GROMACS .gro file of C-alpha atoms in nm:
model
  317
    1UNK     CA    1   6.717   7.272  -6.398
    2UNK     CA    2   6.722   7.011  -6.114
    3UNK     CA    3   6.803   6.669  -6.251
    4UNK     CA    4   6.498   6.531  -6.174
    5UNK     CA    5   6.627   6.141  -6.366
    6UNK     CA    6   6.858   6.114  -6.016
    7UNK     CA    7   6.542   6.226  -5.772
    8UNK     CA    8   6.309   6.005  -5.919
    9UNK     CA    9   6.571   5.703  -5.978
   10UNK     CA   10   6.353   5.508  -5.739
   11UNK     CA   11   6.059   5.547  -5.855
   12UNK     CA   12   6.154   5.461  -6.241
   13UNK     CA   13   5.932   5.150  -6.360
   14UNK     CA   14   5.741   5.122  -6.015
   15UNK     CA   15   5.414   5.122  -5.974
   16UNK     CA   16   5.184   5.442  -5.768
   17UNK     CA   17   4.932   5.290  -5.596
   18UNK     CA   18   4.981   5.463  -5.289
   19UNK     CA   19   5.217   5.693  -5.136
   20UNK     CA   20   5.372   5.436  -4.967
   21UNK     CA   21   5.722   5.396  -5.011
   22UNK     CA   22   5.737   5.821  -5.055
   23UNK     CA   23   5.981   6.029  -4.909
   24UNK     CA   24   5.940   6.389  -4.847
   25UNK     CA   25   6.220   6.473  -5.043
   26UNK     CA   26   6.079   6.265  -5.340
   27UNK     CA   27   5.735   6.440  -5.332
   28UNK     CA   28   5.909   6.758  -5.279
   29UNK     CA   29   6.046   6.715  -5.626
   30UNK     CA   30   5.737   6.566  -5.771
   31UNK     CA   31   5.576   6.871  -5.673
   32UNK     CA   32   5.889   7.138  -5.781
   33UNK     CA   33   5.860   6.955  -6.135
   34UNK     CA   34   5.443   6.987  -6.178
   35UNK     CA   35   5.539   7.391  -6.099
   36UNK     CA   36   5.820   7.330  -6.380
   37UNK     CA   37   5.611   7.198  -6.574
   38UNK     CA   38   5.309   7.455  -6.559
   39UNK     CA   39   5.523   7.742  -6.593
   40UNK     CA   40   5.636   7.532  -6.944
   41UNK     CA   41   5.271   7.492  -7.042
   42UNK     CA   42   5.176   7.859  -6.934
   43UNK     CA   43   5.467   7.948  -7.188
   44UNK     CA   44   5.392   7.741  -7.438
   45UNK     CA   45   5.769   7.556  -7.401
   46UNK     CA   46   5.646   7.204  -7.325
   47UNK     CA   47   5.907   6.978  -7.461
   48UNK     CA   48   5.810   6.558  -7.546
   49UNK     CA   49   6.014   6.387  -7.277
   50UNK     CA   50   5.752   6.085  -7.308
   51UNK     CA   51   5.786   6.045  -7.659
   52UNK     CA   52   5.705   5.742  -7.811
   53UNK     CA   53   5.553   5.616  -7.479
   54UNK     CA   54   5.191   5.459  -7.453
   55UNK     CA   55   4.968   5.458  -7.091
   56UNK     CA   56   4.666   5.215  -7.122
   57UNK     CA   57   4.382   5.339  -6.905
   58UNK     CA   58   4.127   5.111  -6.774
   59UNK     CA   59   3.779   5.269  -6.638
   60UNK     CA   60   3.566   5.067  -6.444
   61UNK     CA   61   3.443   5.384  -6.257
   62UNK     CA   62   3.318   5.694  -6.474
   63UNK     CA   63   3.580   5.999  -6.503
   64UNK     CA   64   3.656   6.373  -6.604
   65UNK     CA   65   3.943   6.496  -6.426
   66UNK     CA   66   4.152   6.148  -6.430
   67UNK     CA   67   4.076   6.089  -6.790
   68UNK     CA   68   4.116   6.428  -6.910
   69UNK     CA   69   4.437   6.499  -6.682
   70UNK     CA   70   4.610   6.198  -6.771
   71UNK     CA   71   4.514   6.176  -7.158
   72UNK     CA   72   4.580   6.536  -7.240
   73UNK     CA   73   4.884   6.522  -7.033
   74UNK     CA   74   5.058   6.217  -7.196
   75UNK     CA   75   4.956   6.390  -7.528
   76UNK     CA   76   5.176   6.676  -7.429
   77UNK     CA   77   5.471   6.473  -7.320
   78UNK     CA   78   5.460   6.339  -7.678
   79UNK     CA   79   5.364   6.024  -7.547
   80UNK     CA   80   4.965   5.893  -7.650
   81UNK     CA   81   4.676   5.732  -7.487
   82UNK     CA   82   4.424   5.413  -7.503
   83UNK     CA   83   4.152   5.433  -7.322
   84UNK     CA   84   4.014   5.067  -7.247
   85UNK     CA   85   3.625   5.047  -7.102
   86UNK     CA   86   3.598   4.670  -6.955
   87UNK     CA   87   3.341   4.614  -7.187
   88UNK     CA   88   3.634   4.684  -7.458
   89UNK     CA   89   3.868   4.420  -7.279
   90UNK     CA   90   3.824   4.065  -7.234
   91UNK     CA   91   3.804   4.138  -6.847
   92UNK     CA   92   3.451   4.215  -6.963
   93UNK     CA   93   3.372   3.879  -7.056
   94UNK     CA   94   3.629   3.654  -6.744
   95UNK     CA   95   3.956   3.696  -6.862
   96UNK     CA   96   4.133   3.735  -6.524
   97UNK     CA   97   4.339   4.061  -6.390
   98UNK     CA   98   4.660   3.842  -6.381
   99UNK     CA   99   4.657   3.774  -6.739
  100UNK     CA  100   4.578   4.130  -6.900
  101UNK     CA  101   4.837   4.279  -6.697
  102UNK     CA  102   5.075   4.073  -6.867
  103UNK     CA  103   4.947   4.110  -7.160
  104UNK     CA  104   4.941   4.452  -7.140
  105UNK     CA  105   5.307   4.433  -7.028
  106UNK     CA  106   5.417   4.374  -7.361
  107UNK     CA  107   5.241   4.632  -7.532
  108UNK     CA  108   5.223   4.944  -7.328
  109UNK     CA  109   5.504   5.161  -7.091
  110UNK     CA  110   5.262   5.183  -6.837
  111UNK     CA  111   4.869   5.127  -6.718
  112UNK     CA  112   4.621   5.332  -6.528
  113UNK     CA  113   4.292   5.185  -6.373
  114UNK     CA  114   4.063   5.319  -6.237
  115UNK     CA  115   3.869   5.050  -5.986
  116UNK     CA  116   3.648   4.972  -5.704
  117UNK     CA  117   3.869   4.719  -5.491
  118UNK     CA  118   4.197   4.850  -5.413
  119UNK     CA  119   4.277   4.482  -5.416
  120UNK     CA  120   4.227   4.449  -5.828
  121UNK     CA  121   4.458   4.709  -5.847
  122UNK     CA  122   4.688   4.535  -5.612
  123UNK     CA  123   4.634   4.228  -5.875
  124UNK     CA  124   4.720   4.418  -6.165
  125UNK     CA  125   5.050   4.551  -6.034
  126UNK     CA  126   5.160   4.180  -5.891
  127UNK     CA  127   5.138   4.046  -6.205
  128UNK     CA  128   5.260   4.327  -6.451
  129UNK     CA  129   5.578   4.450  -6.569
  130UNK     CA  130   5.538   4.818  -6.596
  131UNK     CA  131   5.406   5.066  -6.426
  132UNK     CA  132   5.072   5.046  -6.268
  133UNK     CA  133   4.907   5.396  -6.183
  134UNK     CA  134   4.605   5.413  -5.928
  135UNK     CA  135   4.324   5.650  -6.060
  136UNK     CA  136   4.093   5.582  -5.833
  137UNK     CA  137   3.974   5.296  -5.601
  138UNK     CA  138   3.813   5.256  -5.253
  139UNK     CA  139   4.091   5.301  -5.074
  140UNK     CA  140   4.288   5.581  -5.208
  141UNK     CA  141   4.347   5.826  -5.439
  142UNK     CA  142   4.686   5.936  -5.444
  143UNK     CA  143   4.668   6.160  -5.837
  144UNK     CA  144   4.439   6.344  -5.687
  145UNK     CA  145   4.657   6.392  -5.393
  146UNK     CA  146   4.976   6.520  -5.511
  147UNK     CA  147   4.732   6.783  -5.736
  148UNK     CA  148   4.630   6.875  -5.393
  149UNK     CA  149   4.930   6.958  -5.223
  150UNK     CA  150   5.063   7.154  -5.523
  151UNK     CA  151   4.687   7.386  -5.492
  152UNK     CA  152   4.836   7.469  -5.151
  153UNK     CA  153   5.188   7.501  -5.238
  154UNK     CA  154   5.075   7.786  -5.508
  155UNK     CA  155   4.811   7.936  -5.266
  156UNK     CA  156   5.006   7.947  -4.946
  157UNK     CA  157   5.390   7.943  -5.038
  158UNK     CA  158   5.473   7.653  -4.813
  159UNK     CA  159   5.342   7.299  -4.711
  160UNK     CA  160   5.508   7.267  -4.416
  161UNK     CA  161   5.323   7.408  -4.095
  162UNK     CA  162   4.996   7.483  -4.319
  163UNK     CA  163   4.665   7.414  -4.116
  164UNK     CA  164   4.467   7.187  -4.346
  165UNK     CA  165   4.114   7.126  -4.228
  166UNK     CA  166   3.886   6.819  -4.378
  167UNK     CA  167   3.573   6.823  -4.347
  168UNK     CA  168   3.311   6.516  -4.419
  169UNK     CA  169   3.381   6.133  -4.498
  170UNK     CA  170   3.676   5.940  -4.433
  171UNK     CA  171   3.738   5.807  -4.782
  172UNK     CA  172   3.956   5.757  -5.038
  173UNK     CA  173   4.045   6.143  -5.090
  174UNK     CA  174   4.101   6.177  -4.670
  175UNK     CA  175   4.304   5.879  -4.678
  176UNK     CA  176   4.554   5.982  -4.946
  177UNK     CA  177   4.555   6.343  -4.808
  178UNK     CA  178   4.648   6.192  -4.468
  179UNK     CA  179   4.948   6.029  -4.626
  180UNK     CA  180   5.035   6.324  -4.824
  181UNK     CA  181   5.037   6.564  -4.531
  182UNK     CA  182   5.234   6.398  -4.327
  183UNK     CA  183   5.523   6.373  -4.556
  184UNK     CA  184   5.456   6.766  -4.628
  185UNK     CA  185   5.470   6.818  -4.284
  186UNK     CA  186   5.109   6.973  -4.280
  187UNK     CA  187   4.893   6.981  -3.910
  188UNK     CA  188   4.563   6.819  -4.105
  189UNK     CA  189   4.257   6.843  -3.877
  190UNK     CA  190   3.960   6.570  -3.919
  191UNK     CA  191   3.625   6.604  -3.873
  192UNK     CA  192   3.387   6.333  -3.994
  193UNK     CA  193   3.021   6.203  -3.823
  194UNK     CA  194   3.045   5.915  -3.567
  195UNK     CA  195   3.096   5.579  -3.782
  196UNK     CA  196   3.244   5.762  -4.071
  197UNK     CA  197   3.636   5.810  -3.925
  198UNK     CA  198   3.943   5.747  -4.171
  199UNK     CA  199   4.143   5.414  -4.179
  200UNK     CA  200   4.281   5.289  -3.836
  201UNK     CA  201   4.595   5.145  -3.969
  202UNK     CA  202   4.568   5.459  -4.240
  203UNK     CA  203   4.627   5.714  -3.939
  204UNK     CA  204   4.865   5.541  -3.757
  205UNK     CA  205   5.064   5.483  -4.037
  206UNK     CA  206   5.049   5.916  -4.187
  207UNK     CA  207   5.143   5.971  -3.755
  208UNK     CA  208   5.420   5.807  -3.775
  209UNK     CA  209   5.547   6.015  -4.107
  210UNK     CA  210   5.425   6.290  -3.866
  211UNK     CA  211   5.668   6.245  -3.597
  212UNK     CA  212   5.944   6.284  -3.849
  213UNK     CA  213   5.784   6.557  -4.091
  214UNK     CA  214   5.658   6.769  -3.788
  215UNK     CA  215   5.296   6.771  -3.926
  216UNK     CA  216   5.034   6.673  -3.657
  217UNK     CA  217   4.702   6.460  -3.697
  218UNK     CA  218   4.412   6.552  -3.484
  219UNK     CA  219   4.054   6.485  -3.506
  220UNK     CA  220   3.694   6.564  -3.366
  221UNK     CA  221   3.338   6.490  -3.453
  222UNK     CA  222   3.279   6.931  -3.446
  223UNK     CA  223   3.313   7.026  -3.791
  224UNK     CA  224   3.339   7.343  -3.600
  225UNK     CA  225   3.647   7.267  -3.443
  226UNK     CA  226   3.823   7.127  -3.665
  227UNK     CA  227   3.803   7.421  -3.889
  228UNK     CA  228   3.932   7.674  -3.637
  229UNK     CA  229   4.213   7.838  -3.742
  230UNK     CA  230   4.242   7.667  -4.050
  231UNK     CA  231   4.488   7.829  -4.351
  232UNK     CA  232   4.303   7.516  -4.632
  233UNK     CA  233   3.878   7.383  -4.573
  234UNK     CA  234   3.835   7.083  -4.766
  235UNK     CA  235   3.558   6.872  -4.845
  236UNK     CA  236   3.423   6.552  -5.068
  237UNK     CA  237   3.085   6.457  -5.138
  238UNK     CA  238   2.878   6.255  -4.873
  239UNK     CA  239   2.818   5.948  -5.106
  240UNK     CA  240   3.115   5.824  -5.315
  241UNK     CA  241   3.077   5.619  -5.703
  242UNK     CA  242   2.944   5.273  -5.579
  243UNK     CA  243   2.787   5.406  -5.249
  244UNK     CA  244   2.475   5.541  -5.394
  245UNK     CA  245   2.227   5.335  -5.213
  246UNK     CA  246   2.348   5.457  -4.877
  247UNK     CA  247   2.299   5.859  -5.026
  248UNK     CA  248   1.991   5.907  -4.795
  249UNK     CA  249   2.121   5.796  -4.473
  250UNK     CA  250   2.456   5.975  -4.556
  251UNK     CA  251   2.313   6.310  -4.584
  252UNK     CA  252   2.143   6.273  -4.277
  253UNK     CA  253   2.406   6.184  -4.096
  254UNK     CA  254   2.649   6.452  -4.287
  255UNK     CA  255   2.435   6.797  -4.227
  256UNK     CA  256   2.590   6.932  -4.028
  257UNK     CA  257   2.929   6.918  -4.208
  258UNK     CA  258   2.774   7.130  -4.450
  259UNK     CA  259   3.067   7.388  -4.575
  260UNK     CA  260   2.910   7.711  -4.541
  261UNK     CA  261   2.975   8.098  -4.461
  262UNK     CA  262   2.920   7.994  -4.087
  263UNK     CA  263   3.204   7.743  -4.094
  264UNK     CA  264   3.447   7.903  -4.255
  265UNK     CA  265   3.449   8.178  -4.054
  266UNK     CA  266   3.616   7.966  -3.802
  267UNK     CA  267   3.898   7.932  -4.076
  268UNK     CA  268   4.153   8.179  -4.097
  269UNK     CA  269   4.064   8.515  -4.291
  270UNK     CA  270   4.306   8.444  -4.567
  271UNK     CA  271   4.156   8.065  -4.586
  272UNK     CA  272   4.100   7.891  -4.911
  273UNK     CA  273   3.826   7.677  -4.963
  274UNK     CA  274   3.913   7.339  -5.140
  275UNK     CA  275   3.744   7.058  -5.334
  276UNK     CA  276   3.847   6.707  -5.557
  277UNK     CA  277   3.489   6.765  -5.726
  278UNK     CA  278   3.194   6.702  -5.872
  279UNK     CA  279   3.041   6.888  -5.576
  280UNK     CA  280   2.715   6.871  -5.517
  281UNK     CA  281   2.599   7.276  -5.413
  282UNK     CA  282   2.397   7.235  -5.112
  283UNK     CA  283   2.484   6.901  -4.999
  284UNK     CA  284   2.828   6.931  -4.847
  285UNK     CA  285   2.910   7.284  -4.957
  286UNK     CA  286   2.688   7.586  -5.041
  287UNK     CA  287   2.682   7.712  -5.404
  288UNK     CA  288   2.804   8.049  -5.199
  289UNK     CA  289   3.114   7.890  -5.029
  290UNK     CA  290   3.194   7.688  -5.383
  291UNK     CA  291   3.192   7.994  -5.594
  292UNK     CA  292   3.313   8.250  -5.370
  293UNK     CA  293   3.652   8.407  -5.309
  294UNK     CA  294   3.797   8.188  -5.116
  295UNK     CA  295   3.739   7.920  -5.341
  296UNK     CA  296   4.043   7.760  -5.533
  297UNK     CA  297   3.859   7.424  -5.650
  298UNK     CA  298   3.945   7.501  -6.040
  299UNK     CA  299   4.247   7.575  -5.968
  300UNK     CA  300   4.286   7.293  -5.822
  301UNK     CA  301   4.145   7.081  -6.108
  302UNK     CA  302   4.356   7.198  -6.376
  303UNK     CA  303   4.649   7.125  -6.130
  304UNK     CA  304   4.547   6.775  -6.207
  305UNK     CA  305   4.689   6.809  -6.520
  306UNK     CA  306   4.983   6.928  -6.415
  307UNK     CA  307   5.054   6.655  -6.119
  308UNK     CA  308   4.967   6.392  -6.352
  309UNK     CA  309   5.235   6.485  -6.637
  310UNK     CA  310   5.511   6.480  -6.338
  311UNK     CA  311   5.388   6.178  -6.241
  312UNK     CA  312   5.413   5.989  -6.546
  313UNK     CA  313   5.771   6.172  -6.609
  314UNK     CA  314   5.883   6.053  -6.283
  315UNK     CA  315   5.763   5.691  -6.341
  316UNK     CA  316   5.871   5.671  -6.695
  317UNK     CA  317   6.182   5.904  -6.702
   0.00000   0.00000   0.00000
């Protein structure tokens, strides 16, 4: 067994709002451990690393895969869970960010929110003392990320070199992804509808990884195009949590990055078709595409599991 307590001795007691501060060698082994760690599970050898540990996890945003992934997952590491609606918390009725973080600080090993504003969770992590864990907020998503990269890992047998295609919004999801690839060395090809592009200082920052991983960042407005060749296809819905009033104007601007039959037949013949779900069939992937062959999306969701419990090992030891 790799000792994982000297690859992770950086990130012990820091917080994951991001990939910043990554390096490839550090997700490498985030990612060799989740594998570790499934092949444990599939063998029913999990051990309770985490024991005596507690995660508090605030949801401001609704849930199944963070939740789930991260509460069953601390459960297994012999660690346990409270989950903490605002309405629960005395955030619900003023009590400012600043203050429950430290508060929290002296109760809990570690706390995962789940957000609009990236810049609450920025708040949190200022003014707490443990471990602050991103589940979700407008800017990125980085769990869902590193679940991502180990779907492709298992499907393709390598990161490095892999043609990932995305396909639709430049959100959260994309902008994590972006980051991720680059330190996997992955060529990730965009396409999103004019007005809906990724982060400026986002991309800059995942092609500068680039130039030192080898991956490569290009990007069109053909959904076409950008899935040419393509060993991954992934896509996210049109209208995120919180952008609901814009769903009509998104979908017509997003039709024709529809993931269909036709489009993935620019992919390669071996592609898989991926997916951070809910998906919505018929919106920005056909009920065929979703369901068929090439499909890994639930294997990509229970890999959430997985990521997560890595994750909190690495942060926690």
């Amino acid at each position: 067994m790799k000792d994982f307590n000297q690859l992770f001795k950086e990130k012990k007691g820091k917080s994951f709002l991001t990939l910043d501060g990554w390096q490839p060698d550090e997700l490498e082994a985030l990612l060799l451990l989740a594998k570790q760690l499934k092949s444990e599970r599939q063998q029913g050898m999990m051990g309770q690393p985490l024991k005596g540990k507690s995660l508090a996890m605030i949801f401001e945003k609704p849930s199944t895969r963070t939740r789930i992934s991260f509460e069953v997952g601390m459960k297994e590491l012999g660690g346990y869970t409270l989950h903490l609606g605002t309405n629960e918390l005395q955030l619900g009725r003023g009590e400012t960010l600043e203050d429950t973080a430290r508060i929290l600080s002296r109760y809990v090993d570690a706390i995962l929110i789940r957000t609009c504003e990236h810049a609450r969770i920025q708040r949190l992590a200022d003014a707490a003392t443990i471990p602050v864990i991103n589940g979700l907020s407008d800017l990125a998503h980085p769990c869902q990320a590193v679940a991502d990269l180990l779907t492709i890992l298992e499907t393709k047998g390598k990161l490095k070199g892999v043609k990932l295609s995305f396909i639709g919004d430049g959100n959260n999801v994309l902008h994590s992804l972006m980051h991720a690839s680059a330190l996997a060395g992955i060529h990730l090809s965009i396409a999103t509808p004019a007005g809906y592009e990724p982060d400026a200082d986002i991309w800059k920052k995942a092609e500068q990884i680039m130039g030192q991983t080898g991956g490569t960042l290009t990007f069109s407005h053909d959904p076409h195009v950008a899935a040419e060749g393509a060993d991954v296809v992934y896509t996210d819905v049109w209208a995120s949590m919180g952008q609901e009033q814009e769903k009509e104007k998104r979908q017509q601007s997003f039709l024709s990055y529809q993931v269909n039959a036709r489009l993935m037949a620019h992919a390669a013949p071996d592609a898989v078709f991926m997916h951070c779900l809910p998906a919505y069939r018929g919106l920005e992937v056909t009920g065929e595409v979703l369901e068929g062959a090439q499909s890994v999306v639930f294997d990509q969701a229970e890999n959430r599991l997985h990521a997560q419990k890595a994750l909190l090992m690495a942060l926690l030891g």
